[in-house]
Short mmCIF file of C-alpha atoms in Angstrom, two decimals:
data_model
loop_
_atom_site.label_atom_id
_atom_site.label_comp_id
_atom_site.label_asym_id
_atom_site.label_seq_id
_atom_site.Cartn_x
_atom_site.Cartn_y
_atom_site.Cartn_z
CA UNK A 15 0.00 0.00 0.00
CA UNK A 16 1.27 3.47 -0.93
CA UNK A 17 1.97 6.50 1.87
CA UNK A 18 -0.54 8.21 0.36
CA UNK A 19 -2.94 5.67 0.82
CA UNK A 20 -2.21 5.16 4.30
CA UNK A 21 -2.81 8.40 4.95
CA UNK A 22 -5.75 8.32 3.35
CA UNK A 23 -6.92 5.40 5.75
CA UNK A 24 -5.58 7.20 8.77
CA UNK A 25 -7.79 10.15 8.00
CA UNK A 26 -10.87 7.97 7.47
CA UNK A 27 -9.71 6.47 11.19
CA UNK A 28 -9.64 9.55 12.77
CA UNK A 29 -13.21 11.04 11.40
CA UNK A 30 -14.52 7.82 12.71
CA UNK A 31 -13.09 8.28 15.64
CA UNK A 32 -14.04 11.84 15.80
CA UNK A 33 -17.32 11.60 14.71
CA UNK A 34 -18.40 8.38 17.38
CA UNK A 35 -17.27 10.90 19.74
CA UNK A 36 -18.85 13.52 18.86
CA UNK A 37 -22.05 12.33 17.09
CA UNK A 38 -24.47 11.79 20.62
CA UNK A 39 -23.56 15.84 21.58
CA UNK A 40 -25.61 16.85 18.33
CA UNK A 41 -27.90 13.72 17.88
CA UNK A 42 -25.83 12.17 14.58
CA UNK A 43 -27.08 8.92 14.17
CA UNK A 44 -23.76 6.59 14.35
CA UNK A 45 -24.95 5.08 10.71
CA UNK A 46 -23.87 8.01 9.00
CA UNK A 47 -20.34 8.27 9.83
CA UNK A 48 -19.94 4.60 9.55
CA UNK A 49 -21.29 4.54 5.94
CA UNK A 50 -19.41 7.88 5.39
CA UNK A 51 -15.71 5.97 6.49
CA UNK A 52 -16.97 2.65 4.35
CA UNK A 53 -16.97 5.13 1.52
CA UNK A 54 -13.51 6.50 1.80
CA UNK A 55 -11.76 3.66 2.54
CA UNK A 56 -13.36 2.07 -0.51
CA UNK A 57 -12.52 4.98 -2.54
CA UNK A 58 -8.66 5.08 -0.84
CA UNK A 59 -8.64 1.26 -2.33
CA UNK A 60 -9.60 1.87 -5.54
CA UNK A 61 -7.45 4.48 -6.22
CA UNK A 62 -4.75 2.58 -4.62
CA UNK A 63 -5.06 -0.12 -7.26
CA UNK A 64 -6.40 1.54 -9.97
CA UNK A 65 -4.49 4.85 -10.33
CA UNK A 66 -1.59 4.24 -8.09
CA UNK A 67 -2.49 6.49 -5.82
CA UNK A 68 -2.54 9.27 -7.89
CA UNK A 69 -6.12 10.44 -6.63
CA UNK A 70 -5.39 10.22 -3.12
CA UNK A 71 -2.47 13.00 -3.81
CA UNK A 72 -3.92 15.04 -5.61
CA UNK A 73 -7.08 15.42 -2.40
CA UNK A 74 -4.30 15.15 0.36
CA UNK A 75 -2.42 17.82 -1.82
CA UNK A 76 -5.17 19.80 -2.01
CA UNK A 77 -6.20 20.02 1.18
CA UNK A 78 -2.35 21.00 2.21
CA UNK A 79 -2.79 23.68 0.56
CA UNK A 80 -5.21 25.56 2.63
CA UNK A 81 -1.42 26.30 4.57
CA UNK A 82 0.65 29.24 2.70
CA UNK A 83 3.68 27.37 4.28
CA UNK A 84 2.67 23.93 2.32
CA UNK A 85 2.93 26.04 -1.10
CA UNK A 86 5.95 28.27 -0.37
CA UNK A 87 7.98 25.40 0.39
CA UNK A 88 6.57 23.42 -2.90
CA UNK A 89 7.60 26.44 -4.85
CA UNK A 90 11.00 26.92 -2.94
CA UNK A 91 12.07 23.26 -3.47
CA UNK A 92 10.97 23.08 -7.24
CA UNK A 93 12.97 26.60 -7.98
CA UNK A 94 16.09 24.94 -6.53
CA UNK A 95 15.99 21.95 -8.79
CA UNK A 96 14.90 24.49 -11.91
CA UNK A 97 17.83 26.60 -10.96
CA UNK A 98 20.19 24.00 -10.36
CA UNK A 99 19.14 22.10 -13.83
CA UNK A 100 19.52 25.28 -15.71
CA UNK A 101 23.02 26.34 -14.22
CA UNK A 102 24.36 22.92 -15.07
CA UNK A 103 22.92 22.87 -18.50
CA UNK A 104 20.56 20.20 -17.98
CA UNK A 105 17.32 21.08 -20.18
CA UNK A 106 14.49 21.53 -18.74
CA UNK A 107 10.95 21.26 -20.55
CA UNK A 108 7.95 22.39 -17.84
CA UNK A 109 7.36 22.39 -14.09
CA UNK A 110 4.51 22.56 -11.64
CA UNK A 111 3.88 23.35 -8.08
CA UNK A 112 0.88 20.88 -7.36
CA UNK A 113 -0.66 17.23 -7.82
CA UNK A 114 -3.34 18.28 -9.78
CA UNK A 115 -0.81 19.84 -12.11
CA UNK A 116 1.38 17.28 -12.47
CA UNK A 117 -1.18 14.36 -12.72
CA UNK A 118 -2.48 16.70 -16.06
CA UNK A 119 1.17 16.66 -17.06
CA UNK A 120 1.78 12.72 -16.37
CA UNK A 121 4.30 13.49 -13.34
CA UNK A 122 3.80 11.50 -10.00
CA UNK A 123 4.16 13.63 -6.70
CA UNK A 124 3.00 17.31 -5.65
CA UNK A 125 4.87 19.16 -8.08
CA UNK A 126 7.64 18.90 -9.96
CA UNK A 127 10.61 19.83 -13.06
CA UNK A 128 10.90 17.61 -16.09
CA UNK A 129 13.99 17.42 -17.51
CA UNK A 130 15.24 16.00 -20.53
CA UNK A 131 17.42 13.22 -19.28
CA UNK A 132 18.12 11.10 -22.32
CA UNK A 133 21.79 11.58 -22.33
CA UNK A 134 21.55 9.83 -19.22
CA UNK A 135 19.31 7.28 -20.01
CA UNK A 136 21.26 6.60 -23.40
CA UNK A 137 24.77 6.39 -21.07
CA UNK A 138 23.17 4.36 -18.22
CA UNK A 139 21.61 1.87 -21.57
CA UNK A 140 25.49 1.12 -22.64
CA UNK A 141 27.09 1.06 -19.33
CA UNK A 142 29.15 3.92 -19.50
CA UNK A 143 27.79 7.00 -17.50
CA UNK A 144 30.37 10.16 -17.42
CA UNK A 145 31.49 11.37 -13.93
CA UNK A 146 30.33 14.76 -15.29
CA UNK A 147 26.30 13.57 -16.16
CA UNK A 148 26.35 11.80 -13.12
CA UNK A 149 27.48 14.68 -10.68
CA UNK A 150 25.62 16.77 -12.63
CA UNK A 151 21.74 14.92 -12.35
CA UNK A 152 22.95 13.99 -8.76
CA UNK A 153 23.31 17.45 -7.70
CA UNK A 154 19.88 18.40 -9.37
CA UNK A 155 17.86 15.36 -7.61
CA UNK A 156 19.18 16.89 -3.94
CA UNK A 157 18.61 20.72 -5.22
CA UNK A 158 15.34 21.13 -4.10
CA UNK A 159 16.25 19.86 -0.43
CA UNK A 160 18.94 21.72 -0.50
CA UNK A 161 16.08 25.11 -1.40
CA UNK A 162 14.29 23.90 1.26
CA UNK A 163 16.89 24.02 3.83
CA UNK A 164 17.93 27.16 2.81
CA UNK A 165 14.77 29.13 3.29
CA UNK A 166 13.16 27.26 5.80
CA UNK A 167 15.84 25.52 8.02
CA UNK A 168 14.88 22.03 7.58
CA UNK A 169 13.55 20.01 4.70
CA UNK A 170 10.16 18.50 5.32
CA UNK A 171 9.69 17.42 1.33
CA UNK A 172 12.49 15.78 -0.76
CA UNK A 173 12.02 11.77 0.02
CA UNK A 174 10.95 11.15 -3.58
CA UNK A 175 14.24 12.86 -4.47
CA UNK A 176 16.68 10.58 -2.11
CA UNK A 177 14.42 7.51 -2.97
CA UNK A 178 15.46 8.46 -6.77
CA UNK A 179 18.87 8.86 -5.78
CA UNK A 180 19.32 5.74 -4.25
CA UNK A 181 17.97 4.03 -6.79
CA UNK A 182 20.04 5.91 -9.46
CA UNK A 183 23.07 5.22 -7.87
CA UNK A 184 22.34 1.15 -7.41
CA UNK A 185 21.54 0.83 -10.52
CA UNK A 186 25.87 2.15 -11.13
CA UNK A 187 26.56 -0.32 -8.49
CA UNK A 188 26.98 2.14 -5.52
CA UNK A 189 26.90 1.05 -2.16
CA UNK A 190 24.95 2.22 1.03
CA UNK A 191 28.13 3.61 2.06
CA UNK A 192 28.76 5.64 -0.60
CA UNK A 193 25.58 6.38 -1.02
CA UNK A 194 25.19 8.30 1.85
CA UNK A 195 28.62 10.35 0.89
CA UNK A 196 27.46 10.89 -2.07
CA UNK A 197 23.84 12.14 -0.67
CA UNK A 198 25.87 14.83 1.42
CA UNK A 199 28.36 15.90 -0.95
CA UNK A 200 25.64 16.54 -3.60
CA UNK A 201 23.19 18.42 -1.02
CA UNK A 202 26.20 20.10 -0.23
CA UNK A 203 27.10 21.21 -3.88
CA UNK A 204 23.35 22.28 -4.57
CA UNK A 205 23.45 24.84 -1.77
CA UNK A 206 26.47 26.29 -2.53
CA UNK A 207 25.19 26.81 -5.88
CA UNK A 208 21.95 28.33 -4.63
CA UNK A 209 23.85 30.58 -2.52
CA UNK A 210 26.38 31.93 -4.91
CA UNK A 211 23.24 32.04 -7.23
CA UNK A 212 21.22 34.03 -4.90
CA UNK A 213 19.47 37.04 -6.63
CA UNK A 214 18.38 34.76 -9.53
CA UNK A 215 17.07 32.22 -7.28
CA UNK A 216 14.92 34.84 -5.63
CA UNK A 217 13.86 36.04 -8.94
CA UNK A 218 13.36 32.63 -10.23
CA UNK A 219 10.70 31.63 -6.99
CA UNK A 220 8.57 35.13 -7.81
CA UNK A 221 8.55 34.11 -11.68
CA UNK A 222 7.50 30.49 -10.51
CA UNK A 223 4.88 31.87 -8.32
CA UNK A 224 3.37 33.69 -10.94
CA UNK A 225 3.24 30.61 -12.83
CA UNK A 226 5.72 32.26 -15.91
CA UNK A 227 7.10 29.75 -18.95
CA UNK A 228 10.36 27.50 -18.84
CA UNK A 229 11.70 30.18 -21.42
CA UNK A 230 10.47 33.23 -19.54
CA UNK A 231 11.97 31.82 -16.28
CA UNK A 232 15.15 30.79 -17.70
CA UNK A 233 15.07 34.97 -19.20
CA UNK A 234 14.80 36.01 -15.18
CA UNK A 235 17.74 34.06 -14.45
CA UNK A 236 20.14 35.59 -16.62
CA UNK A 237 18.43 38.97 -16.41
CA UNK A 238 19.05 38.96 -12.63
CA UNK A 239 22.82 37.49 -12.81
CA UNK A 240 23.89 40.39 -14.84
#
């Protein structure tokens, strides 16, 4: 079962709960909240099976973003990856900033930037992977942590992004070991970048925010490095 749809059942739990608790103070009959949780959880299966989840994100995403925190960060974690990507030279070809976005655009998760990785694909296919494309998309997948810690002190999103990491890097036959090295050293790089990038990262999260184009964003970035 996917996070999301556990979440989704713990939810349904807790209005149950809530609700048994509740429901003699204003006369609910007890039938209604038990049909009501029957419901969800039925509906948390389905979309568990059927659309991987997808469903469940996009309603737990929208209901996250009643918080202006919830969307700031969103937006301050996908800026660092688009910055990142577009300082190394990585192309990118769209972003977005929520699940309902990104399930229009085929793209699992809350948000995110698409890239045009098949370079890497096309090295990884005949075994020979440069140590430049590899530090390069490594330091991209921890950007948007690396955002995130930044602005807000602490990361709260960004498990996607290790859980691609890891997977990346076993795929090249990395250990755990070096794994976690190389999870520093590349969250490391990614901040330093976003620091010494400041003013265009600042101008790149108000472009983002008013939900500009790849092109025009990539314009603010050199317009505010000059």
């Amino acid at each position: 079962m996917s996070q999301t749809a556990i979440n989704l059942v713990a939810i349904s739990v807790f209005l149950m709960t809530f609700s048994t608790l509740l429901g003699p103070l204003i006369h609910l009959s007890p039938t209604i909240p038990a049909l009501a949780t029957v419901t969800f959880l039925g509906i948390a299966t389905l979309d568990n099976f059927s659309f991987q989840g997808k469903g469940g994100t996009i309603f737990l995403d929208f209901l996250a973003r009643f918080s202006p925190e919830y969307k700031e960060r969103i937006l301050h974690h996908e800026a660092g990856h688009f910055l990142i990507a577009h300082l190394l030279e990585i192309p990118i070809t769209g972003y977005t900033l929520s699940a309902w976005e990104a399930w229009q655009q085929g793209q699992p998760g809350q948000g995110g930037v698409s890239i045009d990785d098949r370079e890497l694909t096309t090295q990884i296919e005949n075994g020979e992977i440069s140590p430049q494309i590899l530090d390069r998309y490594c330091t991209i997948l921890m950007a948007g942590i690396a955002a995130e810690t930044l602005i807000f002190d602490a990361p709260q999103g960004g498990n996607d992004d290790k859980i691609k990491l890891m997977q990346f890097l076993q795929v090249l036959g990395v250990s755990e070991d070096i794994y976690q090295q190389k999870q520093r050293f590349h969250l490391l790089q990614s901040k330093n970048l976003i620091q010494e990038n400041w003013e265009s990262y600042q101008a790149l999260v108000i472009a983002m925010r008013e939900g500009v184009s790849v092109e025009k964003c990539k314009k603010v970035i050199c317009e505010s490095a000059t």
